[in-house]
Amino acid sequence: MTRTADFVLPLFTVIFGSTASTMSAIILFIVIYHQHKNRIKQEERIILIICVNIYFCIFFSSTMLLILNIETLLGDLYGLNFDSTPCVFLGYLNAVLICTFFYGFVTQAFYRLCRIVYPSYKWLQAYWIYIFAAPVQFISACLIMCPIYFWHAVVYMPGLYHCFVPVQNILGTVWLIIFMYGLPVFCLSVVYIRITRYIRQQSTSQTLATKHRQARDFVVIKRI
């Protein structure tokens, strides 16, 4: 029974990873095509760039998930051993991609903060800033996740047939929790609390268009 469960879970994950990779690739193509073919305002272009950034992260993360679970399936079926230096690097890269994905939402939140709270600082809404955001996120994630690589926290896990940080490695696990999940969630919380307080404190002397835009932003933020 356990053997069947160990096989079925990676199989479903492979199917999910394949679907996520395909869907994100299709959406990426549609967004890029839309931006290329239509003349759109700078604000809309920045929003599309941020969407492309996030969907690139989804595509690469789901592709990595697919690769790792294919290794698990092959290990379950044929007893293959993937313990090697490339396996360790893939485990590290998996952590980097997940980290990049979460920091993509921080970039999105930063843009909303600049657009709503600091609209007079036009340079913070410059198109080129968000063009460079994706490579900066990836490089930052590589640096943030470097310690788990040099600490040899990423190891081969025979039961899963791929490499990652096992929960038994306390230092590596704590590092992932704090810097992969904790820090982005903290940044998102601070930014959206700041935006929410700003919207609530606005005077009633605003134009109808401004009120409508802020009401729309407030609905989005409450859903987040």
mmCIF file of C-alpha atoms in Angstrom:
data_model
loop_
_atom_site.group_PDB
_atom_site.id
_atom_site.type_symbol
_atom_site.label_atom_id
_atom_site.label_comp_id
_atom_site.label_asym_id
_atom_site.label_seq_id
_atom_site.Cartn_x
_atom_site.Cartn_y
_atom_site.Cartn_z
ATOM 1 C CA MET A 1 0.000 0.000 0.000
ATOM 2 C CA THR A 2 2.813 2.401 0.930
ATOM 3 C CA ARG A 3 4.674 1.468 -2.237
ATOM 4 C CA THR A 4 1.612 2.321 -4.336
ATOM 5 C CA ALA A 5 1.204 5.663 -2.559
ATOM 6 C CA ASP A 6 4.898 6.443 -3.101
ATOM 7 C CA PHE A 7 4.375 5.881 -6.824
ATOM 8 C CA VAL A 8 0.999 7.591 -7.259
ATOM 9 C CA LEU A 9 1.969 10.874 -5.542
ATOM 10 C CA PRO A 10 4.982 11.581 -7.817
ATOM 11 C CA LEU A 11 2.863 10.552 -10.825
ATOM 12 C CA PHE A 12 0.187 13.108 -9.953
ATOM 13 C CA THR A 13 2.908 15.691 -9.312
ATOM 14 C CA VAL A 14 4.397 14.996 -12.754
ATOM 15 C CA ILE A 15 0.961 15.512 -14.319
ATOM 16 C CA PHE A 16 0.460 18.706 -12.307
ATOM 17 C CA GLY A 17 3.942 19.978 -13.195
ATOM 18 C CA SER A 18 3.391 19.267 -16.895
ATOM 19 C CA THR A 19 0.042 21.076 -16.838
ATOM 20 C CA ALA A 20 1.451 24.070 -14.933
ATOM 21 C CA SER A 21 4.443 24.357 -17.288
ATOM 22 C CA THR A 22 2.227 24.162 -20.370
ATOM 23 C CA MET A 23 -0.347 26.652 -19.078
ATOM 24 C CA SER A 24 2.279 29.158 -17.929
ATOM 25 C CA ALA A 25 4.034 28.898 -21.316
ATOM 26 C CA ILE A 26 0.738 29.559 -23.131
ATOM 27 C CA ILE A 27 -0.083 32.546 -20.912
ATOM 28 C CA LEU A 28 3.448 33.902 -21.376
ATOM 29 C CA PHE A 29 3.051 33.696 -25.148
ATOM 30 C CA ILE A 30 -0.336 35.464 -25.013
ATOM 31 C CA VAL A 31 0.968 38.269 -22.771
ATOM 32 C CA ILE A 32 4.111 38.839 -24.852
ATOM 33 C CA TYR A 33 2.091 38.749 -28.089
ATOM 34 C CA HIS A 34 -0.434 41.225 -26.653
ATOM 35 C CA GLN A 35 2.314 43.631 -25.614
ATOM 36 C CA HIS A 36 4.050 43.339 -28.980
ATOM 37 C CA LYS A 37 0.938 43.831 -31.119
ATOM 38 C CA ASN A 38 -0.904 46.514 -29.151
ATOM 39 C CA ARG A 39 0.033 50.070 -28.317
ATOM 40 C CA ILE A 40 -0.465 50.294 -24.570
ATOM 41 C CA LYS A 41 0.261 52.854 -21.874
ATOM 42 C CA GLN A 42 3.395 52.654 -19.744
ATOM 43 C CA GLU A 43 1.420 51.649 -16.631
ATOM 44 C CA GLU A 44 -0.131 48.730 -18.517
ATOM 45 C CA ARG A 45 3.263 47.765 -19.935
ATOM 46 C CA ILE A 46 4.745 47.603 -16.431
ATOM 47 C CA ILE A 47 1.837 45.443 -15.239
ATOM 48 C CA LEU A 48 2.397 43.092 -18.175
ATOM 49 C CA ILE A 49 6.140 42.959 -17.464
ATOM 50 C CA ILE A 50 5.421 42.001 -13.849
ATOM 51 C CA CYS A 51 2.986 39.322 -15.054
ATOM 52 C CA VAL A 52 5.619 37.972 -17.450
ATOM 53 C CA ASN A 53 8.118 37.918 -14.588
ATOM 54 C CA ILE A 54 5.784 35.883 -12.348
ATOM 55 C CA TYR A 55 4.762 33.469 -15.119
ATOM 56 C CA PHE A 56 8.394 32.885 -16.033
ATOM 57 C CA CYS A 57 8.957 31.938 -12.384
ATOM 58 C CA ILE A 58 5.949 29.603 -12.466
ATOM 59 C CA PHE A 59 7.180 28.006 -15.696
ATOM 60 C CA PHE A 60 10.710 27.329 -14.459
ATOM 61 C CA SER A 61 9.580 26.249 -10.969
ATOM 62 C CA SER A 62 6.986 23.818 -12.336
ATOM 63 C CA THR A 63 9.506 22.497 -14.875
ATOM 64 C CA MET A 64 11.973 21.860 -12.056
ATOM 65 C CA LEU A 65 9.217 20.153 -10.054
ATOM 66 C CA LEU A 66 8.532 18.000 -13.108
ATOM 67 C CA ILE A 67 12.195 16.992 -13.458
ATOM 68 C CA LEU A 68 12.566 16.095 -9.781
ATOM 69 C CA ASN A 69 9.418 13.980 -9.738
ATOM 70 C CA ILE A 70 10.409 12.199 -12.943
ATOM 71 C CA GLU A 71 13.576 11.217 -11.085
ATOM 72 C CA THR A 72 11.400 9.940 -8.218
ATOM 73 C CA LEU A 73 9.284 7.877 -10.633
ATOM 74 C CA LEU A 74 12.352 6.407 -12.340
ATOM 75 C CA GLY A 75 13.836 5.614 -8.950
ATOM 76 C CA ASP A 76 10.644 3.871 -7.813
ATOM 77 C CA LEU A 77 10.291 1.905 -11.055
ATOM 78 C CA TYR A 78 13.888 0.959 -11.803
ATOM 79 C CA GLY A 79 15.766 1.639 -8.569
ATOM 80 C CA LEU A 80 18.027 4.206 -10.224
ATOM 81 C CA ASN A 81 20.449 6.196 -8.099
ATOM 82 C CA PHE A 82 20.791 9.892 -8.972
ATOM 83 C CA ASP A 83 23.290 10.751 -6.232
ATOM 84 C CA SER A 84 25.744 13.066 -8.009
ATOM 85 C CA THR A 85 27.047 16.623 -8.140
ATOM 86 C CA PRO A 86 24.459 17.636 -10.805
ATOM 87 C CA CYS A 87 21.732 16.296 -8.494
ATOM 88 C CA VAL A 88 22.950 18.539 -5.665
ATOM 89 C CA PHE A 89 23.077 21.516 -8.025
ATOM 90 C CA LEU A 90 19.503 20.798 -9.200
ATOM 91 C CA GLY A 91 18.379 20.748 -5.566
ATOM 92 C CA TYR A 92 20.045 24.113 -5.004
ATOM 93 C CA LEU A 93 18.546 25.481 -8.234
ATOM 94 C CA ASN A 94 15.115 24.282 -7.126
ATOM 95 C CA ALA A 95 15.446 26.364 -3.944
ATOM 96 C CA VAL A 96 16.617 29.358 -6.016
ATOM 97 C CA LEU A 97 13.623 29.134 -8.376
ATOM 98 C CA ILE A 98 11.121 28.869 -5.526
ATOM 99 C CA CYS A 99 12.788 31.844 -3.832
ATOM 100 C CA THR A 100 12.666 33.842 -7.092
ATOM 101 C CA PHE A 101 8.961 33.022 -7.439
ATOM 102 C CA PHE A 102 8.098 34.432 -4.004
ATOM 103 C CA TYR A 103 10.210 37.555 -4.493
ATOM 104 C CA GLY A 104 8.345 38.139 -7.764
ATOM 105 C CA PHE A 105 5.274 38.967 -5.682
ATOM 106 C CA VAL A 106 7.386 41.371 -3.626
ATOM 107 C CA THR A 107 8.261 43.204 -6.860
ATOM 108 C CA GLN A 108 4.568 43.361 -7.729
ATOM 109 C CA ALA A 109 3.753 44.736 -4.265
ATOM 110 C CA PHE A 110 6.558 47.311 -4.557
ATOM 111 C CA TYR A 111 5.084 48.599 -7.823
ATOM 112 C CA ARG A 112 1.640 48.936 -6.238
ATOM 113 C CA LEU A 113 3.186 50.793 -3.294
ATOM 114 C CA CYS A 114 4.928 53.261 -5.635
ATOM 115 C CA ARG A 115 1.836 53.757 -7.799
ATOM 116 C CA ILE A 116 -0.620 54.281 -4.931
ATOM 117 C CA VAL A 117 1.347 55.779 -2.032
ATOM 118 C CA TYR A 118 4.205 57.535 -3.850
ATOM 119 C CA PRO A 119 2.764 58.555 -7.247
ATOM 120 C CA SER A 120 4.895 61.729 -7.340
ATOM 121 C CA TYR A 121 8.108 59.647 -7.511
ATOM 122 C CA LYS A 122 7.817 58.908 -11.213
ATOM 123 C CA TRP A 123 11.272 57.344 -11.435
ATOM 124 C CA LEU A 124 10.026 54.520 -9.173
ATOM 125 C CA GLN A 125 7.471 53.729 -11.867
ATOM 126 C CA ALA A 126 9.980 53.733 -14.707
ATOM 127 C CA TYR A 127 9.584 50.889 -17.189
ATOM 128 C CA TRP A 128 13.264 49.923 -17.139
ATOM 129 C CA ILE A 129 13.230 49.240 -13.369
ATOM 130 C CA TYR A 130 10.778 46.375 -13.827
ATOM 131 C CA ILE A 131 12.594 45.105 -16.916
ATOM 132 C CA PHE A 132 15.676 44.549 -14.756
ATOM 133 C CA ALA A 133 13.652 43.245 -11.807
ATOM 134 C CA ALA A 134 13.578 39.634 -13.060
ATOM 135 C CA PRO A 135 17.361 39.127 -13.411
ATOM 136 C CA VAL A 136 17.942 41.022 -10.151
ATOM 137 C CA GLN A 137 15.454 38.716 -8.388
ATOM 138 C CA PHE A 138 17.188 35.625 -9.759
ATOM 139 C CA ILE A 139 20.688 36.824 -8.834
ATOM 140 C CA SER A 140 19.472 37.838 -5.361
ATOM 141 C CA ALA A 141 17.867 34.417 -4.891
ATOM 142 C CA CYS A 142 21.127 32.727 -5.939
ATOM 143 C CA LEU A 143 23.017 34.740 -3.318
ATOM 144 C CA ILE A 144 20.386 34.195 -0.621
ATOM 145 C CA MET A 145 20.402 30.427 -1.206
ATOM 146 C CA CYS A 146 24.210 30.159 -1.495
ATOM 147 C CA PRO A 147 24.685 29.170 2.178
ATOM 148 C CA ILE A 148 22.648 25.966 1.845
ATOM 149 C CA TYR A 149 24.908 24.961 -1.065
ATOM 150 C CA PHE A 150 28.194 25.720 0.680
ATOM 151 C CA TRP A 151 26.971 24.227 3.969
ATOM 152 C CA HIS A 152 26.268 21.011 2.020
ATOM 153 C CA ALA A 153 22.696 21.214 3.293
ATOM 154 C CA VAL A 154 21.423 19.988 -0.084
ATOM 155 C CA VAL A 155 21.896 16.225 -0.049
ATOM 156 C CA TYR A 156 20.612 13.179 -1.892
ATOM 157 C CA MET A 157 17.484 11.695 -0.308
ATOM 158 C CA PRO A 158 17.303 7.983 -1.218
ATOM 159 C CA GLY A 159 13.590 7.695 -0.441
ATOM 160 C CA LEU A 160 12.732 10.491 -2.899
ATOM 161 C CA TYR A 161 15.536 9.833 -5.420
ATOM 162 C CA HIS A 162 16.415 13.516 -5.715
ATOM 163 C CA CYS A 163 18.378 16.157 -3.815
ATOM 164 C CA PHE A 164 17.087 18.846 -1.494
ATOM 165 C CA VAL A 165 17.420 20.069 2.092
ATOM 166 C CA PRO A 166 16.075 17.343 4.422
ATOM 167 C CA VAL A 167 14.020 18.424 7.425
ATOM 168 C CA GLN A 168 16.603 16.733 9.647
ATOM 169 C CA ASN A 169 19.078 19.446 8.658
ATOM 170 C CA ILE A 170 17.952 22.071 11.162
ATOM 171 C CA LEU A 171 20.218 24.896 9.976
ATOM 172 C CA GLY A 172 19.312 24.463 6.301
ATOM 173 C CA THR A 173 15.596 24.111 7.042
ATOM 174 C CA VAL A 174 15.548 27.219 9.246
ATOM 175 C CA TRP A 175 17.404 29.162 6.534
ATOM 176 C CA LEU A 176 14.785 28.140 3.944
ATOM 177 C CA ILE A 177 11.887 29.013 6.242
ATOM 178 C CA ILE A 178 13.285 32.459 7.063
ATOM 179 C CA PHE A 179 14.659 33.598 3.707
ATOM 180 C CA MET A 180 12.621 31.630 1.167
ATOM 181 C CA TYR A 181 9.206 32.053 2.803
ATOM 182 C CA GLY A 182 9.415 34.277 5.878
ATOM 183 C CA LEU A 183 11.133 37.355 4.450
ATOM 184 C CA PRO A 184 8.929 37.656 1.316
ATOM 185 C CA VAL A 185 5.754 37.183 3.387
ATOM 186 C CA PHE A 186 6.980 39.817 5.862
ATOM 187 C CA CYS A 187 7.731 42.280 3.032
ATOM 188 C CA LEU A 188 4.322 41.653 1.445
ATOM 189 C CA SER A 189 2.569 42.167 4.782
ATOM 190 C CA VAL A 190 4.386 45.451 5.465
ATOM 191 C CA VAL A 191 3.728 46.813 1.961
ATOM 192 C CA TYR A 192 0.032 45.920 1.817
ATOM 193 C CA ILE A 193 -0.615 47.160 5.370
ATOM 194 C CA ARG A 194 1.027 50.465 4.362
ATOM 195 C CA ILE A 195 -1.117 50.687 1.216
ATOM 196 C CA THR A 196 -4.317 49.824 3.098
ATOM 197 C CA ARG A 197 -3.658 52.437 5.788
ATOM 198 C CA TYR A 198 -2.842 55.049 3.144
ATOM 199 C CA ILE A 199 -6.082 54.421 1.245
ATOM 200 C CA ARG A 200 -8.154 54.579 4.433
ATOM 201 C CA GLN A 201 -6.533 57.867 5.501
ATOM 202 C CA GLN A 202 -7.127 59.692 2.233
ATOM 203 C CA SER A 203 -9.227 62.823 2.377
ATOM 204 C CA THR A 204 -12.639 63.077 0.748
ATOM 205 C CA SER A 205 -11.433 65.833 -1.569
ATOM 206 C CA GLN A 206 -10.177 63.449 -4.216
ATOM 207 C CA THR A 207 -11.563 63.257 -7.717
ATOM 208 C CA LEU A 208 -14.083 60.566 -8.608
ATOM 209 C CA ALA A 209 -11.542 58.838 -10.878
ATOM 210 C CA THR A 210 -8.968 58.683 -8.084
ATOM 211 C CA LYS A 211 -11.536 57.309 -5.645
ATOM 212 C CA HIS A 212 -12.615 54.684 -8.147
ATOM 213 C CA ARG A 213 -9.007 53.596 -8.768
ATOM 214 C CA GLN A 214 -8.222 53.419 -5.059
ATOM 215 C CA ALA A 215 -11.425 51.480 -4.373
ATOM 216 C CA ARG A 216 -10.372 48.964 -7.022
ATOM 217 C CA ASP A 217 -6.874 48.722 -5.524
ATOM 218 C CA PHE A 218 -8.353 48.289 -2.049
ATOM 219 C CA VAL A 219 -10.528 45.373 -3.215
ATOM 220 C CA VAL A 220 -7.489 43.684 -4.784
ATOM 221 C CA ILE A 221 -5.408 44.182 -1.627
ATOM 222 C CA LYS A 222 -8.172 42.798 0.633
ATOM 223 C CA ARG A 223 -8.320 39.673 -1.540
ATOM 224 C CA ILE A 224 -4.537 39.273 -1.289
#
